[in-house]
Tab-separated table of C-alpha atoms in Angstrom:
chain	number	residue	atom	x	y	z
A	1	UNK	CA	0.000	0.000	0.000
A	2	UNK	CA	3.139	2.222	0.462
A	3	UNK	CA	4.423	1.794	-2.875
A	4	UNK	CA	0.960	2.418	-4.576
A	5	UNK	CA	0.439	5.858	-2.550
A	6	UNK	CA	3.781	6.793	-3.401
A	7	UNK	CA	2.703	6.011	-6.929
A	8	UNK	CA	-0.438	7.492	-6.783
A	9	UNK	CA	0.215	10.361	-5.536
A	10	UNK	CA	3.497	12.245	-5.657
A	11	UNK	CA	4.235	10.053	-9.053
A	12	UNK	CA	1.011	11.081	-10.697
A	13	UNK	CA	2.359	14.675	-11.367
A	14	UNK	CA	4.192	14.597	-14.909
A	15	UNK	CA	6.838	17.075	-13.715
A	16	UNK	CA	8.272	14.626	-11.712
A	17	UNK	CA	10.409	12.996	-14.756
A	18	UNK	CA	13.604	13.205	-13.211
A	19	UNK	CA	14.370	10.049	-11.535
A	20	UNK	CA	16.959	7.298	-11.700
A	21	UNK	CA	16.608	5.218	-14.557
A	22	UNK	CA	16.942	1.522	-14.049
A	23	UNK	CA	20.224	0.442	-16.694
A	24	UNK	CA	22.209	3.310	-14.359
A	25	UNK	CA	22.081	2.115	-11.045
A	26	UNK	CA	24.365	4.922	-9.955
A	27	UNK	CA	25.194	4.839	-6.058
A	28	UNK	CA	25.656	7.869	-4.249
A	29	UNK	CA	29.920	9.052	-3.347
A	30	UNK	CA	30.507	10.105	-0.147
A	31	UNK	CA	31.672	13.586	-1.952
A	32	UNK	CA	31.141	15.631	-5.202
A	33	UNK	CA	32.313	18.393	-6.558
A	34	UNK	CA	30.654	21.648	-6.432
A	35	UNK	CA	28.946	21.687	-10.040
A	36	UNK	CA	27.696	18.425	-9.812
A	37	UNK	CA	26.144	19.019	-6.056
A	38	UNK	CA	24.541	21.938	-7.479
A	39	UNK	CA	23.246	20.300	-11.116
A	40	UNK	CA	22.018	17.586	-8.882
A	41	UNK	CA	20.042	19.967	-5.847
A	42	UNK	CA	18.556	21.439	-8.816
A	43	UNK	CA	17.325	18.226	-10.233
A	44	UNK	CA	15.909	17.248	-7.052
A	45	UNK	CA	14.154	20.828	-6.260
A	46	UNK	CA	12.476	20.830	-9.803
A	47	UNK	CA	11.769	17.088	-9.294
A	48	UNK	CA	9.773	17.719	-5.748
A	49	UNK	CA	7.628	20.953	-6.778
A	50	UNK	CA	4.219	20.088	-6.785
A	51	UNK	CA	2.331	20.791	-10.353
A	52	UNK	CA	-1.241	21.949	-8.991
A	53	UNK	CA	-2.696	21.941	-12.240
A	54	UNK	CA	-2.035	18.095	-13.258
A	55	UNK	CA	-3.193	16.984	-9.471
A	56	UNK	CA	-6.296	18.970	-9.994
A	57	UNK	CA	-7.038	16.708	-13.174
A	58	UNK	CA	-7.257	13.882	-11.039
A	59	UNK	CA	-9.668	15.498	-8.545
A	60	UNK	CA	-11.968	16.827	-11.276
A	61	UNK	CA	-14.964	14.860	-10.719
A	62	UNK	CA	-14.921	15.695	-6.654
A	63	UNK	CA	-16.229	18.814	-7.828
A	64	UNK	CA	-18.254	18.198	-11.262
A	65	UNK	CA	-20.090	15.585	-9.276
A	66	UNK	CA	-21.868	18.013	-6.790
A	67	UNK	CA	-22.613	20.674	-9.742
A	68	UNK	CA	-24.058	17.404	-11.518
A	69	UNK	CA	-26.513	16.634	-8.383
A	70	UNK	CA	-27.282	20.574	-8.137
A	71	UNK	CA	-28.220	20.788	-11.187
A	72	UNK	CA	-30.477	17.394	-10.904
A	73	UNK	CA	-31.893	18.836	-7.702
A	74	UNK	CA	-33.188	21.982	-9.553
A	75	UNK	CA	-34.635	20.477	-12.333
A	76	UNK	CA	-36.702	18.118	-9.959
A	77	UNK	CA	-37.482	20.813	-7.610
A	78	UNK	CA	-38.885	23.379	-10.760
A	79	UNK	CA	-40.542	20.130	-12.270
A	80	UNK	CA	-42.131	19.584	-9.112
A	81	UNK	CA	-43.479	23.322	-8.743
A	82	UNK	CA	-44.845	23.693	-12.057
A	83	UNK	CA	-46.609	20.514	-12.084
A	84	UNK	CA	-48.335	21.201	-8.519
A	85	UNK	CA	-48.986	24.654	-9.487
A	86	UNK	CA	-50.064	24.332	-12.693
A	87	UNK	CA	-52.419	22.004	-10.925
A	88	UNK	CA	-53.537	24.594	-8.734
A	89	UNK	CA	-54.206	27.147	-10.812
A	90	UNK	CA	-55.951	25.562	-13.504
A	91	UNK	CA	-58.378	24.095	-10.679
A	92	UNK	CA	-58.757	27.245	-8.819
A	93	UNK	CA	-59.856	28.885	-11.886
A	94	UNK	CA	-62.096	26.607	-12.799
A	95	UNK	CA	-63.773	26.490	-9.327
A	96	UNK	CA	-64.285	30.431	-9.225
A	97	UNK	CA	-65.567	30.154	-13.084
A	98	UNK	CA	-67.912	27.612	-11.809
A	99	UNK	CA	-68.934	29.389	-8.402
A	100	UNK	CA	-69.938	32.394	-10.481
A	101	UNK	CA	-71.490	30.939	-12.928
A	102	UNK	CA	-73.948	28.441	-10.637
A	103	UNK	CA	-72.559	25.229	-11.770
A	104	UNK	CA	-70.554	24.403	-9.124
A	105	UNK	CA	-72.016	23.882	-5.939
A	106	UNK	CA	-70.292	25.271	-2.401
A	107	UNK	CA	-70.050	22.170	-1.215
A	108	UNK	CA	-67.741	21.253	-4.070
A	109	UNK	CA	-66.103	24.670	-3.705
A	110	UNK	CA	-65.026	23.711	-0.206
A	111	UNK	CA	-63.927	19.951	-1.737
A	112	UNK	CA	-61.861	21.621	-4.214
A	113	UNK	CA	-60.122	24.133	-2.062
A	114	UNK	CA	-59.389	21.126	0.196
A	115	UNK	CA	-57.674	19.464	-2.586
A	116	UNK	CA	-55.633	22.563	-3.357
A	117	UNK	CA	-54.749	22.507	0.075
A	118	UNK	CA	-53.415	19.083	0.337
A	119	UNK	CA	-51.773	19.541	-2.750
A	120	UNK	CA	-49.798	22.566	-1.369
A	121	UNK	CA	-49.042	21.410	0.899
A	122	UNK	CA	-47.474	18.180	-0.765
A	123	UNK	CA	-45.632	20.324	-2.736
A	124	UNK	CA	-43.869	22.344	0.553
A	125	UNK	CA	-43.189	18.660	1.514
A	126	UNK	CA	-41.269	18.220	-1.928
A	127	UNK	CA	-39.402	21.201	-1.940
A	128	UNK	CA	-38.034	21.094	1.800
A	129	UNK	CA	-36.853	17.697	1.051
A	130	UNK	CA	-35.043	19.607	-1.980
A	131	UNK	CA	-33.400	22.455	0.034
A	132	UNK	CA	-31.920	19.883	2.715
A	133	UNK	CA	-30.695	17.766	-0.324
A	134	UNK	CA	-28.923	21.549	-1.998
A	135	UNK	CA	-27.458	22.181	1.646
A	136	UNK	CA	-26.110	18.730	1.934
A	137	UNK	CA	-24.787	19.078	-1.543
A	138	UNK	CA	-23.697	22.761	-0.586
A	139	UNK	CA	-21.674	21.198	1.976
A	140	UNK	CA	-20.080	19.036	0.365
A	141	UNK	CA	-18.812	21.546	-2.067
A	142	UNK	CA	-17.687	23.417	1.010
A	143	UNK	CA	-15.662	20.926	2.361
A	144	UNK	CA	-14.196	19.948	-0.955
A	145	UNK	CA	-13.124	23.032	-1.955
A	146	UNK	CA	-11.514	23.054	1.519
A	147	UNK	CA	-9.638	20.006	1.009
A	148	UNK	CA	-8.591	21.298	-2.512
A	149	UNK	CA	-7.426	24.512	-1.149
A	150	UNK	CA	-4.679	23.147	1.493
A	151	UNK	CA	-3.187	21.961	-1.607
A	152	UNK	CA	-2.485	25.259	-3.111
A	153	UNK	CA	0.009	26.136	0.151
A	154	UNK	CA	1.989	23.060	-0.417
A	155	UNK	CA	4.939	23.433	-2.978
A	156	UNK	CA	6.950	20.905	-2.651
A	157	UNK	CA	6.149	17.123	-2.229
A	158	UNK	CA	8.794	17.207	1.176
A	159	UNK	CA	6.306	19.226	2.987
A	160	UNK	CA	5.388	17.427	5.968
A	161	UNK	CA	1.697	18.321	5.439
A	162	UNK	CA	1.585	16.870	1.197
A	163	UNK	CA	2.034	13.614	3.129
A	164	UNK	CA	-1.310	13.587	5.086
A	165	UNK	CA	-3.095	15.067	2.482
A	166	UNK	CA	-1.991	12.737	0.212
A	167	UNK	CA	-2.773	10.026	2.053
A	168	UNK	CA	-6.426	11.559	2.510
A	169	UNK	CA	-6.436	11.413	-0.958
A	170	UNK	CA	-5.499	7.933	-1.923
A	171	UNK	CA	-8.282	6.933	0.963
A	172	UNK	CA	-10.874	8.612	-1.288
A	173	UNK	CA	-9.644	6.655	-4.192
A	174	UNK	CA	-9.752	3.498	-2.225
A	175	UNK	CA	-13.355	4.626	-1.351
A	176	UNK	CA	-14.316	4.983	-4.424
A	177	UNK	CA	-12.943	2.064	-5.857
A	178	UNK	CA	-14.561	0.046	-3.331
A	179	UNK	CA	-18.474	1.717	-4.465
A	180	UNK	CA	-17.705	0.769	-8.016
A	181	UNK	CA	-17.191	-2.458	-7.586
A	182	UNK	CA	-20.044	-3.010	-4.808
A	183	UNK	CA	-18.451	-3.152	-1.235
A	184	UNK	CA	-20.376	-0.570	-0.059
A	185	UNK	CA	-20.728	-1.655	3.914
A	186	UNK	CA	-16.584	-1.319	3.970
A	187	UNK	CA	-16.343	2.080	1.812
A	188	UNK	CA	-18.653	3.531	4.070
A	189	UNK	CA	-16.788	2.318	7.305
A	190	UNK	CA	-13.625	3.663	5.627
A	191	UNK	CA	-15.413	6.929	5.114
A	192	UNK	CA	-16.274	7.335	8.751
A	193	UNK	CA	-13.157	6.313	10.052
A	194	UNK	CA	-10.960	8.976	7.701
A	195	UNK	CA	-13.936	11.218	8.697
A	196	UNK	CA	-14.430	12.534	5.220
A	197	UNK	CA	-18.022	11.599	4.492
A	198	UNK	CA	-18.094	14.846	2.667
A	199	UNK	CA	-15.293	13.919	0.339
A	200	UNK	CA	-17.065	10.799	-0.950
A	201	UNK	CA	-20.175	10.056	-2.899
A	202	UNK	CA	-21.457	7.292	-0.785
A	203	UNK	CA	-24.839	8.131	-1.951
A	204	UNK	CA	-24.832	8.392	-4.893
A	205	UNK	CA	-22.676	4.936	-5.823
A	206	UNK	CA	-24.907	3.142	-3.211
A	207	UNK	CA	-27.960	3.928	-5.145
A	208	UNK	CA	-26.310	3.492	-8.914
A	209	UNK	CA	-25.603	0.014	-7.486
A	210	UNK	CA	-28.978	-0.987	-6.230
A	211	UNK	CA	-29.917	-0.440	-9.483
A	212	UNK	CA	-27.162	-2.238	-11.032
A	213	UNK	CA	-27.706	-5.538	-8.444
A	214	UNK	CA	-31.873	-5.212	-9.557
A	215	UNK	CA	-30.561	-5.578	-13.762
A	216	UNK	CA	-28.324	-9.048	-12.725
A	217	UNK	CA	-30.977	-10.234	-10.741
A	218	UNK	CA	-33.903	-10.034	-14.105
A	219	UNK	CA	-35.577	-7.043	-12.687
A	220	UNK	CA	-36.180	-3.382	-15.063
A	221	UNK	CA	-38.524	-1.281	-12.737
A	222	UNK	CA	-35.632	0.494	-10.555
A	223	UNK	CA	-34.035	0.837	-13.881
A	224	UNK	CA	-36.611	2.175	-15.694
A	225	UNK	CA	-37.795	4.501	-12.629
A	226	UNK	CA	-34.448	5.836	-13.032
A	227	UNK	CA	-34.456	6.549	-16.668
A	228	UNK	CA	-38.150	8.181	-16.339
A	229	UNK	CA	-36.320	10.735	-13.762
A	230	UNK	CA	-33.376	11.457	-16.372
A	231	UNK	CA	-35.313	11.358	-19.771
A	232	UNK	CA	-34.162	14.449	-21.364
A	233	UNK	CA	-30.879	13.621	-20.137
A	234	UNK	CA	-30.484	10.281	-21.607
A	235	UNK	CA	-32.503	11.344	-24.834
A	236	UNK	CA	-29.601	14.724	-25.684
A	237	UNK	CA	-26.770	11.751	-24.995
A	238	UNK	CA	-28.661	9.308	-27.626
A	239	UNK	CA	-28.520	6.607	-25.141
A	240	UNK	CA	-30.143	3.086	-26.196
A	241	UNK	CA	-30.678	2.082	-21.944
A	242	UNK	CA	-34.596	2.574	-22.441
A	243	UNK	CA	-34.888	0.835	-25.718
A	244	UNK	CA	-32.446	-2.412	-24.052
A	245	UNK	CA	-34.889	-2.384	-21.081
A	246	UNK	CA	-37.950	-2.551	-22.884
A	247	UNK	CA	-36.400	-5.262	-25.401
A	248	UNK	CA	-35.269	-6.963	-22.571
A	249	UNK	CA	-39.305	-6.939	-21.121
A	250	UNK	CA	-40.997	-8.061	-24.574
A	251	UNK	CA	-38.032	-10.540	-24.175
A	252	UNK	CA	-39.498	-12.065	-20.368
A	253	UNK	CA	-42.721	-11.858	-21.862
A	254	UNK	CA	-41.873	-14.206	-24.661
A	255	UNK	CA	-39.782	-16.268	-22.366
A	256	UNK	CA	-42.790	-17.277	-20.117
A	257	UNK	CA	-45.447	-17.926	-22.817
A	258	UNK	CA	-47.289	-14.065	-22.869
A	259	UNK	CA	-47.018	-13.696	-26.321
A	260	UNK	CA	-50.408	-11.475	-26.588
A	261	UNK	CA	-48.854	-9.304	-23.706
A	262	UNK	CA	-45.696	-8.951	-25.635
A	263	UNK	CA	-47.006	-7.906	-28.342
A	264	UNK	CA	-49.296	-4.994	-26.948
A	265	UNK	CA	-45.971	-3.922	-24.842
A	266	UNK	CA	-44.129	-4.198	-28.497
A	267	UNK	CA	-46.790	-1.692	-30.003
A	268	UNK	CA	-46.955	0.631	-27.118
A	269	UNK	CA	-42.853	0.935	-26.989
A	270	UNK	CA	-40.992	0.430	-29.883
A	271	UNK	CA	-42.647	2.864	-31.975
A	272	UNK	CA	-40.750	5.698	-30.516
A	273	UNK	CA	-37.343	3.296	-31.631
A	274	UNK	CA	-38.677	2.195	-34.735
A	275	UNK	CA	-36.464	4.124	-36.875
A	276	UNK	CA	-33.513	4.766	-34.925
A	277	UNK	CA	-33.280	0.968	-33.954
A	278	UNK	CA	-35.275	-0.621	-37.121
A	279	UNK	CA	-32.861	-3.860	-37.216
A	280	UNK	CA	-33.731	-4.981	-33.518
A	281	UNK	CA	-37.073	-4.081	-33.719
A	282	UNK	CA	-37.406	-6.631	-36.975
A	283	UNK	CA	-35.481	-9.461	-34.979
A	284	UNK	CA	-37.605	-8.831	-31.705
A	285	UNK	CA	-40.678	-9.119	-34.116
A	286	UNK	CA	-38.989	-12.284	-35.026
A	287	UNK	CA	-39.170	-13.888	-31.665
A	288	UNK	CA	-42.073	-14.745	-31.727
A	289	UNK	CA	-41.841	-17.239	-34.523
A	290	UNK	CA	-38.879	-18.836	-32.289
A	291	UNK	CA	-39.074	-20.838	-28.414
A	292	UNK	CA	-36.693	-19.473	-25.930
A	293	UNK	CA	-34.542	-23.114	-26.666
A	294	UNK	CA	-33.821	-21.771	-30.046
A	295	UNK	CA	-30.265	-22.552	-31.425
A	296	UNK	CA	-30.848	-20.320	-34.082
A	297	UNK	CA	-28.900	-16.896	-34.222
A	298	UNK	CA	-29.412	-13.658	-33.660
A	299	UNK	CA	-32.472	-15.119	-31.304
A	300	UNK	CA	-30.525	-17.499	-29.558
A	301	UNK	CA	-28.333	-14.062	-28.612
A	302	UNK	CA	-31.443	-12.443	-27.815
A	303	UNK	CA	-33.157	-14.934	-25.330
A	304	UNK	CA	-29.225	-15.087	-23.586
A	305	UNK	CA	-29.491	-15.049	-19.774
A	306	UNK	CA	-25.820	-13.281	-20.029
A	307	UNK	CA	-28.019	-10.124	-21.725
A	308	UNK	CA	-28.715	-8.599	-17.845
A	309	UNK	CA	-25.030	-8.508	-17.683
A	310	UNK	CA	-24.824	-6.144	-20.681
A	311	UNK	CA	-27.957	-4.187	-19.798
A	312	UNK	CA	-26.259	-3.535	-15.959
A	313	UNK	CA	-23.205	-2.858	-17.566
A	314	UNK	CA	-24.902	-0.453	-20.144
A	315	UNK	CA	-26.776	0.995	-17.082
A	316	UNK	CA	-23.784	2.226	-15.129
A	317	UNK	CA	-21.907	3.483	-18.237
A	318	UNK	CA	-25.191	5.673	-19.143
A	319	UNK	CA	-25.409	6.623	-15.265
A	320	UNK	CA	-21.506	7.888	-14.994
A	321	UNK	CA	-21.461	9.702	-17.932
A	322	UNK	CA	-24.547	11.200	-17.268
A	323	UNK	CA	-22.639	12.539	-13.833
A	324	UNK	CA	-20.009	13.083	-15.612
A	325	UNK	CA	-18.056	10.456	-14.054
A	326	UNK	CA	-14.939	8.900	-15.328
A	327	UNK	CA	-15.884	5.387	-16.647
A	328	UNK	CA	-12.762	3.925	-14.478
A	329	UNK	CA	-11.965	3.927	-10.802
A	330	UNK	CA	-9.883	6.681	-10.186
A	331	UNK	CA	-7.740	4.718	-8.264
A	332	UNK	CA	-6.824	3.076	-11.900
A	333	UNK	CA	-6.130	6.426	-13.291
A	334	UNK	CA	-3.596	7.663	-10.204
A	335	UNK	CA	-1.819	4.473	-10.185
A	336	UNK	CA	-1.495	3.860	-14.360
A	337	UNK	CA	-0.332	7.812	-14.358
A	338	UNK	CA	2.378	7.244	-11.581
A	339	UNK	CA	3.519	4.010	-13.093
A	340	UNK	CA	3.702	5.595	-16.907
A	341	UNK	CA	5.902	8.307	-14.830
A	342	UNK	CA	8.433	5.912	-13.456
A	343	UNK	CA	8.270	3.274	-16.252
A	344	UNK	CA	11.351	3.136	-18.839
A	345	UNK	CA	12.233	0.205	-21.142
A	346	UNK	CA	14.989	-0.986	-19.283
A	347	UNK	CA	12.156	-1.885	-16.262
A	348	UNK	CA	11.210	-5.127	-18.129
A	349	UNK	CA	14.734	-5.887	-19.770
A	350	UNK	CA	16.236	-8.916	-19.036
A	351	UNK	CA	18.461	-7.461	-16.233
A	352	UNK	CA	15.443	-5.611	-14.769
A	353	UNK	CA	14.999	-8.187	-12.522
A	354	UNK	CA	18.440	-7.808	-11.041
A	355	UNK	CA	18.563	-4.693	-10.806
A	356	UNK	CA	15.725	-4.486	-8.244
A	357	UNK	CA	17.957	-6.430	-6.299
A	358	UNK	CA	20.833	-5.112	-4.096
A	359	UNK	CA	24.497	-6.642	-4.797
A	360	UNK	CA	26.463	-6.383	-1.191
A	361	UNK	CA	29.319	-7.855	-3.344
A	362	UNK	CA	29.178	-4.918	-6.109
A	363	UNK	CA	27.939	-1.768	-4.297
A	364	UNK	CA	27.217	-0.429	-1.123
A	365	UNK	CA	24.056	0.852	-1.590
A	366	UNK	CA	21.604	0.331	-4.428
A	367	UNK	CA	18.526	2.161	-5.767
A	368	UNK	CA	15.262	0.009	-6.210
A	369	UNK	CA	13.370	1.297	-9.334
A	370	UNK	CA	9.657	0.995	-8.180
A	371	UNK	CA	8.527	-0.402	-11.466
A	372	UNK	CA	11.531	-3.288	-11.213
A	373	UNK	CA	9.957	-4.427	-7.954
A	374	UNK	CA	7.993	-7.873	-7.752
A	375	UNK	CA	4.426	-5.976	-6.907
A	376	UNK	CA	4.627	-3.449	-9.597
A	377	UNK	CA	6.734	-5.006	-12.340
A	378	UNK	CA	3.876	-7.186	-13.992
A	379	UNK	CA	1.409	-4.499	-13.472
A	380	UNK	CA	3.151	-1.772	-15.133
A	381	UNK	CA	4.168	-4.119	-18.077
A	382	UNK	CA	1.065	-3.057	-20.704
A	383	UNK	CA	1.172	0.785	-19.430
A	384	UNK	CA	2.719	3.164	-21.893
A	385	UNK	CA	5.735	5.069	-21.761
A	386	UNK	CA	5.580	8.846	-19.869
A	387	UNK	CA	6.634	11.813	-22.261
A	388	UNK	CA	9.777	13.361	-20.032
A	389	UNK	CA	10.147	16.986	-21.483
A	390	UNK	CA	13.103	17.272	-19.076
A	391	UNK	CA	15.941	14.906	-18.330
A	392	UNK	CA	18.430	14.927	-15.928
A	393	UNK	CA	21.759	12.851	-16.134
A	394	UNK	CA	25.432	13.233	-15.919
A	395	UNK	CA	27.362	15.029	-19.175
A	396	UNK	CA	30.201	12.161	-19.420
A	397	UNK	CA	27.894	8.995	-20.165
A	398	UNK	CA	30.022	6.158	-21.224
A	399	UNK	CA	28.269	3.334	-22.360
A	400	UNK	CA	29.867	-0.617	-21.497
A	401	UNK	CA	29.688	-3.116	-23.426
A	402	UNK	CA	27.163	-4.837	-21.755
A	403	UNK	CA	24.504	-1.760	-22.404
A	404	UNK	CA	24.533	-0.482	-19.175
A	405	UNK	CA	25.125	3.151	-18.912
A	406	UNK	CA	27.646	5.453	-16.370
A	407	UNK	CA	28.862	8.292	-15.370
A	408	UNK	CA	32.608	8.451	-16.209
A	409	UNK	CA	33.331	10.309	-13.147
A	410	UNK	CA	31.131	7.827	-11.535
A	411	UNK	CA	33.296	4.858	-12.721
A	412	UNK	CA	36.703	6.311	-12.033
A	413	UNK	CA	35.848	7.003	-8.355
A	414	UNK	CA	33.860	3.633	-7.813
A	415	UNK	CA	37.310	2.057	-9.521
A	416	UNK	CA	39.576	4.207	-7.421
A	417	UNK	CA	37.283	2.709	-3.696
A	418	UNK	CA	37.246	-0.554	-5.290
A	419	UNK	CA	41.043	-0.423	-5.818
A	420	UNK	CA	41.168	-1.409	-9.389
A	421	UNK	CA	44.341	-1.141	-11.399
A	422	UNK	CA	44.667	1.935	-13.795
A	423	UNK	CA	42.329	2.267	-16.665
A	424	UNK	CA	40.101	-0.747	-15.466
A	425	UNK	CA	36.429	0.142	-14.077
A	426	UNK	CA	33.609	-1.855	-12.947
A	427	UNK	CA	30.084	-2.530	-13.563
A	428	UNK	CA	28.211	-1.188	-10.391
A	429	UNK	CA	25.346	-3.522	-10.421
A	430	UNK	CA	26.367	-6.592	-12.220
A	431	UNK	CA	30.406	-6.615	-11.191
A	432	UNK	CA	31.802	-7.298	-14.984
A	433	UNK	CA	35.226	-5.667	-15.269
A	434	UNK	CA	36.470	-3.639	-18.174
A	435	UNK	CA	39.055	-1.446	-19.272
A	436	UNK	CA	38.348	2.474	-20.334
A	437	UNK	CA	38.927	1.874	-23.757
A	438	UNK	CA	36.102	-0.711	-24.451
A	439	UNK	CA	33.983	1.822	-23.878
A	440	UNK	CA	31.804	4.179	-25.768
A	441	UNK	CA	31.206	7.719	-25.417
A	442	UNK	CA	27.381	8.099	-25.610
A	443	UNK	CA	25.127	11.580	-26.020
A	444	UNK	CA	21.490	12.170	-25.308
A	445	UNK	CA	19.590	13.424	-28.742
């Protein structure tokens, strides 16, 4: 868990390109001159500064998320008003239309000014539960913004408080890797221990997957509730969620024998997918010439039991980009970033594997390259390279015949501790002797 915080978080920033790459294995003298002690300071300052901007990119849905649910909130708190007073109005004025003309009778005066009543007060009902739901949201967005802002009066990735904030961080990306994939009970216990319920979207990923558990268990009325609530949404993203559900309905309806029910659902729903989905509509038609034990394709793909799979799975893609949600954890994200930023091709070389192994008999200490490690080395094996716009490495590369690649001062004073003869040196990591003149002065282009 170390190593993937320290990847996830200090690594994620691309600035942080200078680092020690793997074929060096340089150790550290006990003394350097003064250029090199100041080349190398600077390295290490630009290395640690903290890039705000690219750690903000990670953190971008912690505060799209609540202006998502705001604007949700409104749009169900002005639907609500306008259909209740619409409502209102329209039966108010046609009670005092009827009172004045004789038709309608006080008594249903006073029954209709009842029902106004009740539905007013309905309505207030509604809209408080509304304005604590924008004040819990409001907070949220206070206390985010909060934890955002310590950020800004960190510089450097030494300060003692980046550590505790990063580690806040990688908790929410454990949290939220833990709602995505369904443990909910243990996000939210991690939540309350970190105290940062506020920082999390418990909520919100607890009810995407109730939904998502009622699609693998054969069930489309939370589903479709949901899509009734988001309608114009889902319609301006030309989302097919709707249309799957209701095929997947006339599909249960064939499946148990209804076929008279099946087809009354088929004429009530799929005209309004008729011409944007004309191909499935024609082989839904065409289930019901075929029994559910039908080896015959596409309807053998069509009566699949693995099609609530695909329907969940189209369900929480619809529902994250909807919230504008990435459609992977972002603990994926941190820790792909951080390992791209380490990675170089010399990680998964041959002599990778030795190099992430000290050699008492060669040096006296030795740098582990994170990626060269036994947890991260398979795992960062398919991620792509990071683009370094800045390097950092000594001016006198030589290269040995072996590939490896020094320092010449490096070598000389390694040889001179070592006490080699004259003109000899030594590889530092695998111990294979040479003289000066097998090797090859190399430049970086």
């Amino acid at each position: 868990m170390i190593k993937a915080q320290r990847i996830a978080t200090s690594n994620f920033q691309t600035s942080a390109t200078k680092r020690t790459v793997p074929t060096i294995h340089a150790i550290t003298p006990p003394s350097r001159s003064a250029p090199a002690l100041e080349h190398n300071n600077m390295a290490d300052h630009e290395a640690s500064k903290i890039n705000h901007n690219n750690h903000l990119l990670l953190d971008q849905p912690l505060l799209r998320l609540p202006c998502e649910l705001l604007k949700k909130n409104f749009r169900a708190a002005h639907f609500t008003f306008e259909k209740d007073s619409t409502f209102v109005k329209n039966l108010l004025k046609e009670t005092a239309t009827g009172s004045i003309n004789g038709k309608t009778s006080p008594q249903d005066v006073v029954k209709n000014l009842d029902t106004m009543l009740i539905r007013m007060r309905g309505m207030k009902r509604k809209l408080e539960s509304y304005a604590e739901e924008e004040s819990s949201i409001y907070r949220q967005v206070d206390a985010r913004v909060a934890h955002l802002k310590e950020l800004s009066t960190m510089h450097t990735v030494e300060d003692i408080k980046y550590e505790a904030w990063s580690r806040q961080r990688l908790d929410r990306l454990v949290v939220d890797y833990m709602l995505r994939h369904g443990y909910n009970e243990s996000a939210i216990l991690l939540a309350n221990e970190r105290q940062m319920q506020d920082l999390v979207d418990i909520d919100t990923f607890v009810a995407m997957d109730k939904i998502r558990r009622s699609l693998e268990n054969g069930s489309v009325t939370e589903a479709l509730a949901w899509c009734s609530e988001n309608k114009k949404a889902l319609r301006n993203m030309d989302s097919n969620l709707e249309f799957m559900l209701r095929c997947q309905q006339f599909i249960e309806m064939m499946r148990m024998g209804k076929q008279l029910e099946a087809i009354s659902h088929a004429k009530k729903h799929f005209v309004q997918f008729r011409d944007n989905y004309q191909q499935e509509v024609h082989q839904l038609a065409g289930l019901l010439a075929h029994r559910p034990d039908t080896e015959l394709e596409p309807y053998k793909t069509w009566y699949s039991q693995e099609r609530w799979k695909s329907i969940a799975d189209i369900f929480v893609e619809a529902h994250n980009k909807l919230l504008g949600l990435p459609s992977f954890p972002l603990l994926h994200i941190a820790l792909s970033s951080g390992l791209s930023a380490l990675k170089t091709p010399a990680c998964h070389s041959s002599q990778a594997t030795s190099s992430s192994q000290p050699s008492h008999s060669t040096s006296l200490t030795t740098n582990v390259c994170p990626i060269c490690s036994t947890e991260l080395n398979e795992l960062a094996r398919n991620v792509p390279y990071a683009h370094h716009s800045k390097s950092h490495v000594e001016h006198d590369l030589l290269l040995l015949p072996n590939g490896r690649v020094y320092g010449k001062a490096r070598l000389e004073e390694y040889a001179a501790k070592a006490g080699l003869q004259p003109g000899h040196c030594k590889d530092l990591v695998t111990g294979q002797m040479y003289t000066f003149d097998q090797l090859k002065k190399v430049f970086i282009t």
